[in-house]
Short mmCIF file of C-alpha atoms and ligand atoms in Angstrom, two decimals:
data_model
loop_
_atom_site.label_atom_id
_atom_site.label_comp_id
_atom_site.label_asym_id
_atom_site.label_seq_id
_atom_site.Cartn_x
_atom_site.Cartn_y
_atom_site.Cartn_z
CA UNK A 24 -49.29 -7.59 -15.41
CA UNK A 25 -47.42 -4.28 -15.33
CA UNK A 26 -43.83 -4.97 -16.22
CA UNK A 27 -41.01 -3.80 -13.95
CA UNK A 28 -43.25 -3.40 -10.92
CA UNK A 29 -42.59 -5.31 -7.74
CA UNK A 30 -45.18 -8.01 -7.02
CA UNK A 31 -48.12 -6.87 -4.88
CA UNK A 32 -47.25 -6.77 -1.19
CA UNK A 33 -43.50 -6.71 -1.80
CA UNK A 34 -41.25 -3.68 -1.70
CA UNK A 35 -37.75 -2.58 -2.47
CA UNK A 36 -35.79 -1.58 0.60
CA UNK A 37 -33.99 1.49 -0.68
CA UNK A 38 -30.98 2.68 1.34
CA UNK A 39 -32.88 4.96 3.78
CA UNK A 40 -35.34 2.19 4.63
CA UNK A 41 -32.68 -0.48 4.61
CA UNK A 42 -30.66 1.52 7.13
CA UNK A 43 -33.65 1.45 9.46
CA UNK A 44 -34.10 -2.29 8.96
CA UNK A 45 -30.42 -2.95 9.53
CA UNK A 46 -30.50 -0.88 12.70
CA UNK A 47 -33.45 -2.89 14.00
CA UNK A 48 -31.93 -6.28 13.22
CA UNK A 49 -28.46 -5.38 14.51
CA UNK A 50 -29.79 -3.89 17.72
CA UNK A 51 -31.92 -6.99 18.24
CA UNK A 52 -29.03 -9.32 17.45
CA UNK A 53 -26.68 -7.60 19.89
CA UNK A 54 -29.30 -7.39 22.62
CA UNK A 55 -30.38 -11.02 22.21
CA UNK A 56 -26.71 -12.03 22.47
CA UNK A 57 -26.67 -10.53 25.98
CA UNK A 58 -29.17 -13.26 26.93
CA UNK A 59 -27.20 -16.01 25.23
CA UNK A 60 -29.38 -16.30 22.12
CA UNK A 61 -27.13 -17.41 19.26
CA UNK A 62 -28.00 -16.58 15.67
CA UNK A 63 -29.40 -19.31 13.45
CA UNK A 64 -30.68 -19.25 9.87
CA UNK A 65 -33.00 -21.87 8.47
CA UNK A 66 -34.02 -22.20 4.80
CA UNK A 67 -36.51 -19.75 3.37
CA UNK A 68 -38.53 -22.63 1.94
CA UNK A 69 -39.30 -25.97 3.54
CA UNK A 70 -41.46 -28.98 2.78
CA UNK A 71 -45.02 -27.77 3.21
CA UNK A 72 -45.76 -30.15 6.08
CA UNK A 73 -43.10 -28.44 8.24
CA UNK A 74 -45.60 -25.58 8.50
CA UNK A 75 -49.00 -27.10 7.84
CA UNK A 76 -48.88 -29.67 10.63
CA UNK A 77 -47.68 -27.53 13.57
CA UNK A 78 -49.35 -24.27 12.60
CA UNK A 79 -52.67 -26.04 12.09
CA UNK A 80 -54.89 -26.52 9.06
CA UNK A 81 -57.54 -24.22 10.45
CA UNK A 82 -55.41 -21.17 11.07
CA UNK A 83 -55.45 -18.20 8.71
CA UNK A 84 -51.84 -18.87 7.89
CA UNK A 85 -52.29 -22.41 6.63
CA UNK A 86 -55.78 -22.05 5.20
CA UNK A 87 -55.21 -18.92 3.17
CA UNK A 88 -51.84 -17.22 3.61
CA UNK A 89 -49.14 -19.70 2.60
CA UNK A 90 -47.09 -19.45 -0.58
CA UNK A 91 -47.14 -23.11 -1.49
CA UNK A 92 -46.06 -24.63 -4.78
CA UNK A 93 -44.85 -27.81 -6.35
CA UNK A 94 -41.25 -27.49 -7.49
CA UNK A 95 -39.83 -28.95 -10.69
CA UNK A 96 -39.01 -32.17 -8.93
CA UNK A 97 -42.59 -32.59 -7.76
CA UNK A 98 -41.92 -31.62 -4.12
CA UNK A 99 -44.58 -29.65 -2.23
CA UNK A 100 -42.74 -26.70 -0.74
CA UNK A 101 -43.75 -23.49 1.04
CA UNK A 102 -42.06 -20.14 1.56
CA UNK A 103 -41.82 -19.84 5.33
CA UNK A 104 -44.69 -17.81 6.86
CA UNK A 105 -42.90 -17.73 10.23
CA UNK A 106 -39.73 -19.23 11.67
CA UNK A 107 -40.59 -21.17 14.81
CA UNK A 108 -41.52 -24.33 12.92
CA UNK A 109 -38.34 -24.05 10.85
CA UNK A 110 -36.17 -23.67 13.95
CA UNK A 111 -37.78 -26.70 15.59
CA UNK A 112 -37.34 -28.68 12.37
CA UNK A 113 -33.65 -27.68 12.40
CA UNK A 114 -33.28 -28.80 16.02
CA UNK A 115 -34.71 -32.20 15.10
CA UNK A 116 -32.82 -32.58 11.79
CA UNK A 117 -29.51 -31.74 13.48
CA UNK A 118 -30.07 -33.94 16.52
CA UNK A 119 -29.81 -31.07 18.99
CA UNK A 120 -32.50 -32.28 21.37
CA UNK A 121 -29.94 -33.60 23.88
CA UNK A 122 -28.16 -30.29 24.35
CA UNK A 123 -30.88 -28.19 25.96
CA UNK A 124 -31.46 -25.46 26.82
CA UNK A 125 -31.20 -24.17 23.27
CA UNK A 126 -31.35 -20.44 22.63
CA UNK A 127 -31.66 -19.09 19.12
CA UNK A 128 -32.02 -15.68 17.50
CA UNK A 129 -33.03 -15.22 13.87
CA UNK A 130 -33.71 -12.45 11.40
CA UNK A 131 -35.02 -12.73 7.87
CA UNK A 132 -37.87 -12.63 5.34
CA UNK A 133 -41.24 -14.33 5.83
CA UNK A 134 -44.07 -14.72 3.30
CA UNK A 135 -47.83 -14.58 3.73
CA UNK A 136 -50.50 -14.05 1.12
CA UNK A 137 -52.38 -11.22 2.87
CA UNK A 138 -54.14 -8.03 1.89
CA UNK A 139 -51.31 -5.49 1.80
CA UNK A 140 -51.70 -2.31 3.85
CA UNK A 141 -49.56 -0.09 6.05
CA UNK A 142 -47.34 -2.38 8.13
CA UNK A 143 -48.68 -5.50 6.38
CA UNK A 144 -46.90 -7.04 3.42
CA UNK A 145 -46.66 -10.32 1.56
CA UNK A 146 -42.93 -10.41 2.00
CA UNK A 147 -42.03 -9.00 5.38
CA UNK A 148 -39.16 -9.45 7.79
CA UNK A 149 -39.01 -10.72 11.32
CA UNK A 150 -36.53 -10.90 14.12
CA UNK A 151 -37.23 -13.49 16.77
CA UNK A 152 -35.91 -15.69 19.55
CA UNK A 153 -36.67 -19.26 20.59
CA UNK A 154 -35.74 -20.81 23.93
CA UNK A 155 -36.16 -24.59 23.90
CA UNK A 156 -35.98 -27.15 26.67
CA UNK A 157 -36.96 -25.05 29.69
CA UNK A 158 -40.28 -25.70 31.40
CA UNK A 159 -39.78 -23.10 34.16
CA UNK A 160 -41.45 -19.69 34.02
CA UNK A 161 -38.00 -18.07 34.16
CA UNK A 162 -37.75 -18.87 30.46
CA UNK A 163 -40.94 -16.92 29.74
CA UNK A 164 -39.75 -14.03 31.88
CA UNK A 165 -36.31 -13.83 30.30
CA UNK A 166 -37.68 -14.15 26.79
CA UNK A 167 -40.09 -11.28 27.41
CA UNK A 168 -37.33 -9.27 29.12
CA UNK A 169 -35.17 -9.70 26.02
CA UNK A 170 -37.95 -8.35 23.78
CA UNK A 171 -38.51 -5.51 26.20
CA UNK A 172 -34.82 -4.60 26.22
CA UNK A 173 -34.68 -4.60 22.42
CA UNK A 174 -37.63 -2.20 22.23
CA UNK A 175 -35.93 0.04 24.82
CA UNK A 176 -32.66 -0.07 22.88
CA UNK A 177 -34.54 0.98 19.75
CA UNK A 178 -35.97 3.95 21.64
CA UNK A 179 -39.59 2.80 21.28
CA UNK A 180 -40.09 1.35 24.75
CA UNK A 181 -42.38 4.23 25.72
CA UNK A 182 -44.58 3.76 22.68
CA UNK A 183 -45.55 0.14 23.32
CA UNK A 184 -47.50 -1.71 25.98
CA UNK A 185 -46.95 -5.32 26.98
CA UNK A 186 -50.17 -7.33 26.95
CA UNK A 187 -50.18 -10.66 28.70
CA UNK A 188 -52.48 -13.65 28.95
CA UNK A 189 -52.34 -17.34 29.64
CA UNK A 190 -53.85 -20.15 27.61
CA UNK A 191 -53.20 -22.59 30.44
CA UNK A 192 -52.11 -26.18 30.08
CA UNK A 193 -53.95 -28.57 27.74
CA UNK A 194 -56.39 -29.59 30.49
CA UNK A 195 -57.46 -26.03 31.32
CA UNK A 196 -57.56 -25.20 27.69
CA UNK A 197 -59.94 -28.06 26.92
CA UNK A 198 -62.29 -26.93 29.69
CA UNK A 199 -62.18 -23.37 28.46
CA UNK A 200 -62.72 -24.41 24.90
CA UNK A 201 -65.88 -26.21 25.92
CA UNK A 202 -67.19 -23.14 27.73
CA UNK A 203 -66.40 -20.96 24.73
CA UNK A 204 -68.14 -23.26 22.28
CA UNK A 205 -71.23 -23.26 24.49
CA UNK A 206 -71.22 -19.46 24.66
CA UNK A 207 -70.53 -18.80 20.98
CA UNK A 208 -73.05 -21.41 19.87
CA UNK A 209 -75.78 -19.45 21.63
CA UNK A 210 -74.76 -16.31 19.74
CA UNK A 211 -73.79 -18.01 16.53
CA UNK A 212 -75.93 -15.81 14.28
CA UNK A 213 -74.11 -12.67 15.48
CA UNK A 214 -70.71 -14.04 14.49
CA UNK A 215 -68.95 -13.33 11.19
CA UNK A 216 -68.83 -16.12 8.63
CA UNK A 217 -65.15 -16.70 9.39
CA UNK A 218 -65.88 -17.04 13.07
CA UNK A 219 -68.81 -19.39 12.51
CA UNK A 220 -66.33 -21.64 10.74
CA UNK A 221 -63.82 -21.22 13.56
CA UNK A 222 -66.46 -22.26 16.06
CA UNK A 223 -66.06 -25.92 15.11
CA UNK A 224 -62.37 -25.97 14.42
CA UNK A 225 -60.59 -23.29 16.38
CA UNK A 226 -62.99 -21.45 18.73
CA UNK A 227 -60.21 -19.68 20.68
CA UNK A 228 -59.29 -17.83 17.52
CA UNK A 229 -62.67 -16.05 17.55
CA UNK A 230 -61.37 -14.04 20.49
CA UNK A 231 -58.65 -12.67 18.22
CA UNK A 232 -61.05 -11.57 15.46
CA UNK A 233 -60.92 -8.06 14.08
CA UNK A 234 -64.55 -8.13 12.87
CA UNK A 235 -66.73 -5.53 14.62
CA UNK A 236 -69.61 -7.94 15.25
CA UNK A 237 -67.26 -10.58 16.65
CA UNK A 238 -65.65 -8.00 18.90
CA UNK A 239 -69.09 -7.22 20.37
CA UNK A 240 -69.79 -10.87 21.05
CA UNK A 241 -66.30 -11.31 22.49
CA UNK A 242 -66.77 -8.67 25.17
CA UNK A 243 -69.17 -10.96 27.02
CA UNK A 244 -67.37 -14.22 26.35
CA UNK A 245 -66.28 -16.24 29.39
CA UNK A 246 -62.76 -15.34 30.56
CA UNK A 247 -60.07 -17.96 30.77
CA UNK A 248 -59.29 -17.10 34.41
CA UNK A 249 -62.29 -19.10 35.66
CA UNK A 250 -61.12 -22.26 33.88
CA UNK A 251 -57.45 -22.30 34.81
CA UNK A 252 -56.43 -25.27 36.91
CA UNK A 253 -54.06 -24.77 39.81
CA UNK A 254 -50.86 -25.64 37.90
CA UNK A 255 -51.71 -23.17 35.17
CA UNK A 256 -52.66 -20.45 37.63
CA UNK A 257 -49.41 -20.89 39.57
CA UNK A 258 -47.37 -20.81 36.40
CA UNK A 259 -49.00 -17.59 35.32
CA UNK A 260 -48.52 -16.03 38.76
CA UNK A 261 -44.83 -16.80 38.65
CA UNK A 262 -44.46 -15.22 35.21
CA UNK A 263 -46.25 -12.11 36.41
CA UNK A 264 -44.21 -12.00 39.62
CA UNK A 265 -40.96 -12.21 37.67
CA UNK A 266 -41.94 -9.43 35.28
CA UNK A 267 -42.91 -7.33 38.29
CA UNK A 268 -39.50 -7.85 39.87
CA UNK A 269 -37.86 -6.73 36.64
CA UNK A 270 -40.02 -3.62 36.54
CA UNK A 271 -41.64 -4.66 33.27
CA UNK A 272 -45.24 -3.47 33.36
CA UNK A 273 -47.77 -5.82 31.81
CA UNK A 274 -51.45 -5.28 31.09
CA UNK A 275 -53.59 -8.38 31.38
CA UNK A 276 -55.66 -8.98 28.28
CA UNK A 277 -57.96 -11.98 28.66
CA UNK A 278 -58.86 -11.76 24.94
CA UNK A 279 -55.27 -12.23 23.84
CA UNK A 280 -54.79 -15.48 21.95
CA UNK A 281 -52.20 -16.21 19.31
CA UNK A 282 -53.12 -17.02 15.74
CA UNK A 283 -51.19 -20.28 15.88
CA UNK A 284 -52.50 -23.49 17.37
CA UNK A 285 -49.46 -24.65 19.30
CA UNK A 286 -49.33 -22.18 22.17
CA UNK A 287 -49.81 -23.10 25.86
CA UNK A 288 -49.54 -21.02 29.04
CA UNK A 289 -48.01 -17.60 28.49
CA UNK A 290 -48.97 -15.51 25.47
CA UNK A 291 -47.88 -11.91 25.07
CA UNK A 292 -47.77 -9.03 22.63
CA UNK A 293 -46.10 -5.65 22.66
CA UNK A 294 -48.63 -3.34 21.02
CA UNK A 295 -48.70 0.29 19.97
CA UNK A 296 -51.50 2.63 18.99
CA UNK A 297 -49.19 4.44 16.56
CA UNK A 298 -49.59 2.10 13.58
CA UNK A 299 -53.35 2.00 13.04
CA UNK A 300 -54.78 -1.49 13.07
CA UNK A 301 -51.35 -3.07 12.56
CA UNK A 302 -50.54 -2.39 16.22
CA UNK A 303 -48.77 -5.57 17.24
CA UNK A 304 -45.03 -5.18 16.90
CA UNK A 305 -43.77 -8.20 18.84
CA UNK A 306 -45.72 -11.32 19.70
CA UNK A 307 -45.04 -14.69 21.19
CA UNK A 308 -45.66 -17.26 23.84
CA UNK A 309 -44.97 -20.70 25.20
CA UNK A 310 -45.34 -23.72 22.94
CA UNK A 311 -44.78 -26.80 25.07
CA UNK A 312 -46.43 -29.21 22.64
CA UNK A 313 -44.77 -28.11 19.41
CA UNK A 314 -41.61 -30.22 19.35
CA UNK A 315 -43.56 -33.40 20.03
CA UNK A 316 -46.15 -32.43 17.44
CA UNK A 317 -43.33 -32.22 14.91
CA UNK A 318 -42.14 -35.72 15.71
CA UNK A 319 -39.56 -34.93 18.39
CA UNK A 320 -39.42 -35.68 22.09
CA UNK A 321 -41.51 -33.84 24.67
CA UNK A 322 -39.63 -30.54 24.85
CA UNK A 323 -41.01 -27.25 26.10
CA UNK A 324 -40.32 -23.98 24.35
CA UNK A 325 -41.04 -20.28 24.44
CA UNK A 326 -40.29 -17.52 21.95
CA UNK A 327 -41.46 -14.47 20.08
CA UNK A 328 -41.23 -12.80 16.69
CA UNK A 329 -41.34 -9.11 15.82
CA UNK A 330 -42.04 -7.42 12.50
CA UNK A 331 -39.03 -5.41 11.34
CA UNK A 332 -41.16 -3.20 9.05
CA UNK A 333 -43.35 -2.15 11.96
CA UNK A 334 -40.40 -1.53 14.26
CA UNK A 335 -38.62 0.44 11.55
CA UNK A 336 -41.70 2.65 11.09
CA UNK A 337 -41.65 3.46 14.81
CA UNK A 338 -38.01 4.54 14.96
CA UNK A 339 -38.00 8.21 15.81
CA UNK A 340 -34.27 8.65 15.36
CA UNK A 341 -33.26 6.47 12.45
CA UNK A 342 -29.52 6.07 12.05
CA UNK A 343 -28.01 8.73 9.80
CA UNK A 344 -26.16 7.83 6.64
CA UNK A 345 -22.40 8.04 7.18
CA UNK A 346 -20.88 11.34 6.02
CA UNK A 347 -18.13 10.53 3.54
CA UNK A 348 -14.91 12.33 2.77
CA UNK A 349 -15.14 13.50 -0.84
CA UNK A 350 -11.92 13.04 -2.75
CA UNK A 351 -11.69 15.52 -5.64
CA UNK A 352 -8.80 15.01 -8.06
CA UNK A 353 -8.01 17.71 -10.59
CA UNK A 354 -6.04 16.61 -13.66
CA UNK A 355 -4.74 13.32 -14.95
CA UNK A 356 -1.84 12.62 -12.60
CA UNK A 357 -4.04 13.56 -9.67
CA UNK A 358 -6.68 11.07 -10.85
CA UNK A 359 -4.10 8.29 -10.69
CA UNK A 360 -2.86 9.32 -7.25
CA UNK A 361 -6.45 9.73 -5.98
CA UNK A 362 -7.18 6.09 -6.71
CA UNK A 363 -4.44 4.88 -4.38
CA UNK A 364 -5.07 7.62 -1.83
CA UNK A 365 -8.75 6.60 -1.56
CA UNK A 366 -7.69 3.03 -0.80
CA UNK A 367 -5.18 4.21 1.84
CA UNK A 368 -7.86 6.26 3.57
CA UNK A 369 -10.40 3.42 3.45
CA UNK A 370 -7.70 1.20 4.90
CA UNK A 371 -7.59 3.63 7.81
CA UNK A 372 -11.34 3.16 8.26
CA UNK A 373 -12.60 6.32 6.57
CA UNK A 374 -15.65 6.50 4.31
CA UNK A 375 -14.37 7.90 1.03
CA UNK A 376 -16.31 8.94 -2.05
CA UNK A 377 -14.12 9.32 -5.08
CA UNK A 378 -15.40 11.76 -7.70
CA UNK A 379 -15.08 9.92 -11.01
CA UNK A 380 -15.62 12.66 -13.54
CA UNK A 381 -16.52 16.28 -14.14
CA UNK A 382 -14.83 19.54 -13.30
CA UNK A 383 -14.13 20.72 -9.77
CA UNK A 384 -17.49 22.50 -9.40
CA UNK A 385 -19.42 19.46 -10.45
CA UNK A 386 -17.53 17.22 -8.10
CA UNK A 387 -18.00 19.67 -5.25
CA UNK A 388 -21.73 19.69 -5.93
CA UNK A 389 -21.79 15.93 -5.68
CA UNK A 390 -19.88 16.13 -2.38
CA UNK A 391 -22.52 18.52 -1.11
CA UNK A 392 -25.36 16.24 -2.21
CA UNK A 393 -23.76 13.33 -0.38
CA UNK A 394 -23.54 15.40 2.79
CA UNK A 395 -19.75 15.00 2.77
CA UNK A 396 -17.97 16.01 5.97
CA UNK A 397 -14.99 17.43 4.07
CA UNK A 398 -13.46 17.52 0.62
CA UNK A 399 -9.89 16.54 -0.13
CA UNK A 400 -8.68 18.44 -3.20
CA UNK A 401 -5.81 17.02 -5.12
CA UNK A 402 -4.33 18.96 -8.07
CA UNK A 403 -0.94 19.40 -9.68
CA UNK A 404 0.17 21.99 -7.08
CA UNK A 405 -0.76 19.70 -4.24
CA UNK A 406 0.94 16.73 -5.88
CA UNK A 407 4.13 18.72 -6.28
CA UNK A 408 4.00 19.53 -2.58
CA UNK A 409 3.29 15.91 -1.61
CA UNK A 410 -0.01 16.76 -0.01
CA UNK A 411 -3.62 17.89 -0.42
CA UNK A 412 -5.93 20.80 0.28
CA UNK A 413 -8.59 19.97 2.81
CA UNK A 414 -11.89 21.83 2.89
CA UNK A 415 -13.83 21.33 6.09
CA UNK A 416 -17.52 21.76 5.19
CA UNK A 417 -18.52 22.42 8.75
CA UNK A 418 -16.10 25.18 9.69
CA UNK A 419 -15.53 26.32 6.12
CA UNK A 420 -11.79 26.29 6.83
CA UNK A 421 -9.30 25.31 4.15
CA UNK A 422 -5.96 23.77 5.16
CA UNK A 423 -2.98 22.28 3.41
CA UNK A 424 -1.80 18.93 4.65
CA UNK A 425 0.96 16.47 3.69
CA UNK A 426 -0.14 12.94 2.76
CA UNK A 427 1.38 11.48 5.91
CA UNK A 428 -0.86 13.54 8.20
CA UNK A 429 -4.07 13.23 6.20
CA UNK A 430 -5.65 10.07 7.60
CA UNK A 431 -5.14 11.07 11.25
CA UNK A 432 -6.49 14.54 10.55
CA UNK A 433 -9.61 13.20 8.84
CA UNK A 434 -10.23 10.65 11.56
CA UNK A 435 -10.27 13.46 14.10
CA UNK A 436 -13.03 15.13 12.04
CA UNK A 437 -15.34 12.13 11.73
P1 ATP B 515 -51.57 -9.89 12.78
O1 ATP B 515 -52.62 -10.12 13.80
O2 ATP B 515 -51.09 -8.45 12.67
O3 ATP B 515 -51.87 -10.52 11.46
P2 ATP B 515 -50.06 -12.23 13.46
O4 ATP B 515 -50.69 -12.73 14.69
O5 ATP B 515 -50.41 -12.86 12.17
O6 ATP B 515 -50.28 -10.65 13.35
P3 ATP B 515 -47.45 -13.25 14.13
O7 ATP B 515 -47.59 -14.45 13.29
O8 ATP B 515 -47.52 -13.37 15.58
O9 ATP B 515 -48.49 -12.14 13.63
O10 ATP B 515 -46.11 -12.49 13.73
C1 ATP B 515 -45.37 -11.71 14.66
C2 ATP B 515 -45.17 -10.30 14.18
O11 ATP B 515 -44.74 -10.27 12.83
C3 ATP B 515 -46.44 -9.45 14.16
O12 ATP B 515 -46.67 -8.93 15.42
C4 ATP B 515 -46.05 -8.36 13.19
O13 ATP B 515 -45.22 -7.38 13.81
C5 ATP B 515 -45.25 -9.11 12.18
N1 ATP B 515 -46.07 -9.49 11.03
C6 ATP B 515 -46.91 -10.55 10.91
N2 ATP B 515 -47.49 -10.57 9.70
C7 ATP B 515 -46.99 -9.50 9.02
C8 ATP B 515 -47.17 -8.98 7.69
N3 ATP B 515 -47.95 -9.58 6.81
N4 ATP B 515 -46.50 -7.85 7.34
C9 ATP B 515 -45.67 -7.23 8.22
N5 ATP B 515 -45.46 -7.68 9.48
C10 ATP B 515 -46.09 -8.81 9.87
MG1 MG B 516 -51.71 -12.41 10.57
#
């Protein structure tokens, strides 16, 4: 193993990248708050069954992507591959099921053992929302509207398309499943090995396959529309009507299914063509059976998760690094005064970089490298006068200022 390398599929988020990530998660947090989603954080690892049961043994996630290990106390634990199951577990553990509706926002790392590529990592980061306890389609509409507004706020609204589908209620889904199994069984030999396995366990997932042969077979597969019962059809119509009223354009995609087993009714994805095959940036749906499946009461839910890495890659105008004020002391007494002056200026809310060593030229070069907005020069002459020399890097002007006026003057610059 090469020493001092990050593990495969993980990466260091150096400041430029981290600034993008922070911008994505803060924008999402603020926007989700407008809808009443309150931030929650659940543990990064949980007992394995928190994930294996609800996500489903036959999904890619549980069958081959989970980071599962036995800890020193003999407990089977798993690094969370997604956060919906963790949030529902938290709702149950904390006895919150009586206080619905519950609206949560989260942001944090997730772990899946996948083949790393652009926009696909083993440790990645998601933002997401969960709305629990509301059976009405308004919940689906508002949850999608929240995702839509976040993408707009990030300036990537024009680069994504909302795809929408319904998986119906359990009754419709069972009928559809039967029709799918009949169809795929006839064309079994054309399916990939993975999909032949899915045929018994999770036939809907075949529709989601990225294998070229499967995609060909999928184009002629029966569409869900013909198997939707009236309740499911009405529900879907109301979701579509609501999105229409909000001016959120949606493209129906009858092949859209989610990788996880617990979805019902609405499923949706915001996709882009700008990230190669990793085109899904935000994905979610309704999961009315999940809470019960995890041992709670019957409680509907709807939510989505979005990959921060993919959103960060799409940002066309990433936030700029703040331009500091470079403080350049010259001589020993100036060094001492600079230390307190830097704190005074930071107290006033200014970003200050204090040059620690080197002659004036060297410190000015550092100021330049940092993209400083201005330099504050402090030498014996200045000290004697009770002030500083200010060099404005934008205008090139040099002015003398007394200490008392400095903070206000600098604030006007930045
Ligand atoms: P995919 O089909 O791309 O594997 P998925 O269906 O497994 O996606 P979800 O579980 O729905 O993805 O996760 C929601 C979002 O999280 C995805 O749309 C994507 O933006 C992001 N995401 C999922 N897996 C990864 C990963 N390994 N690396 C980076 N982002 C990811
Ligand atoms: Mg996946």
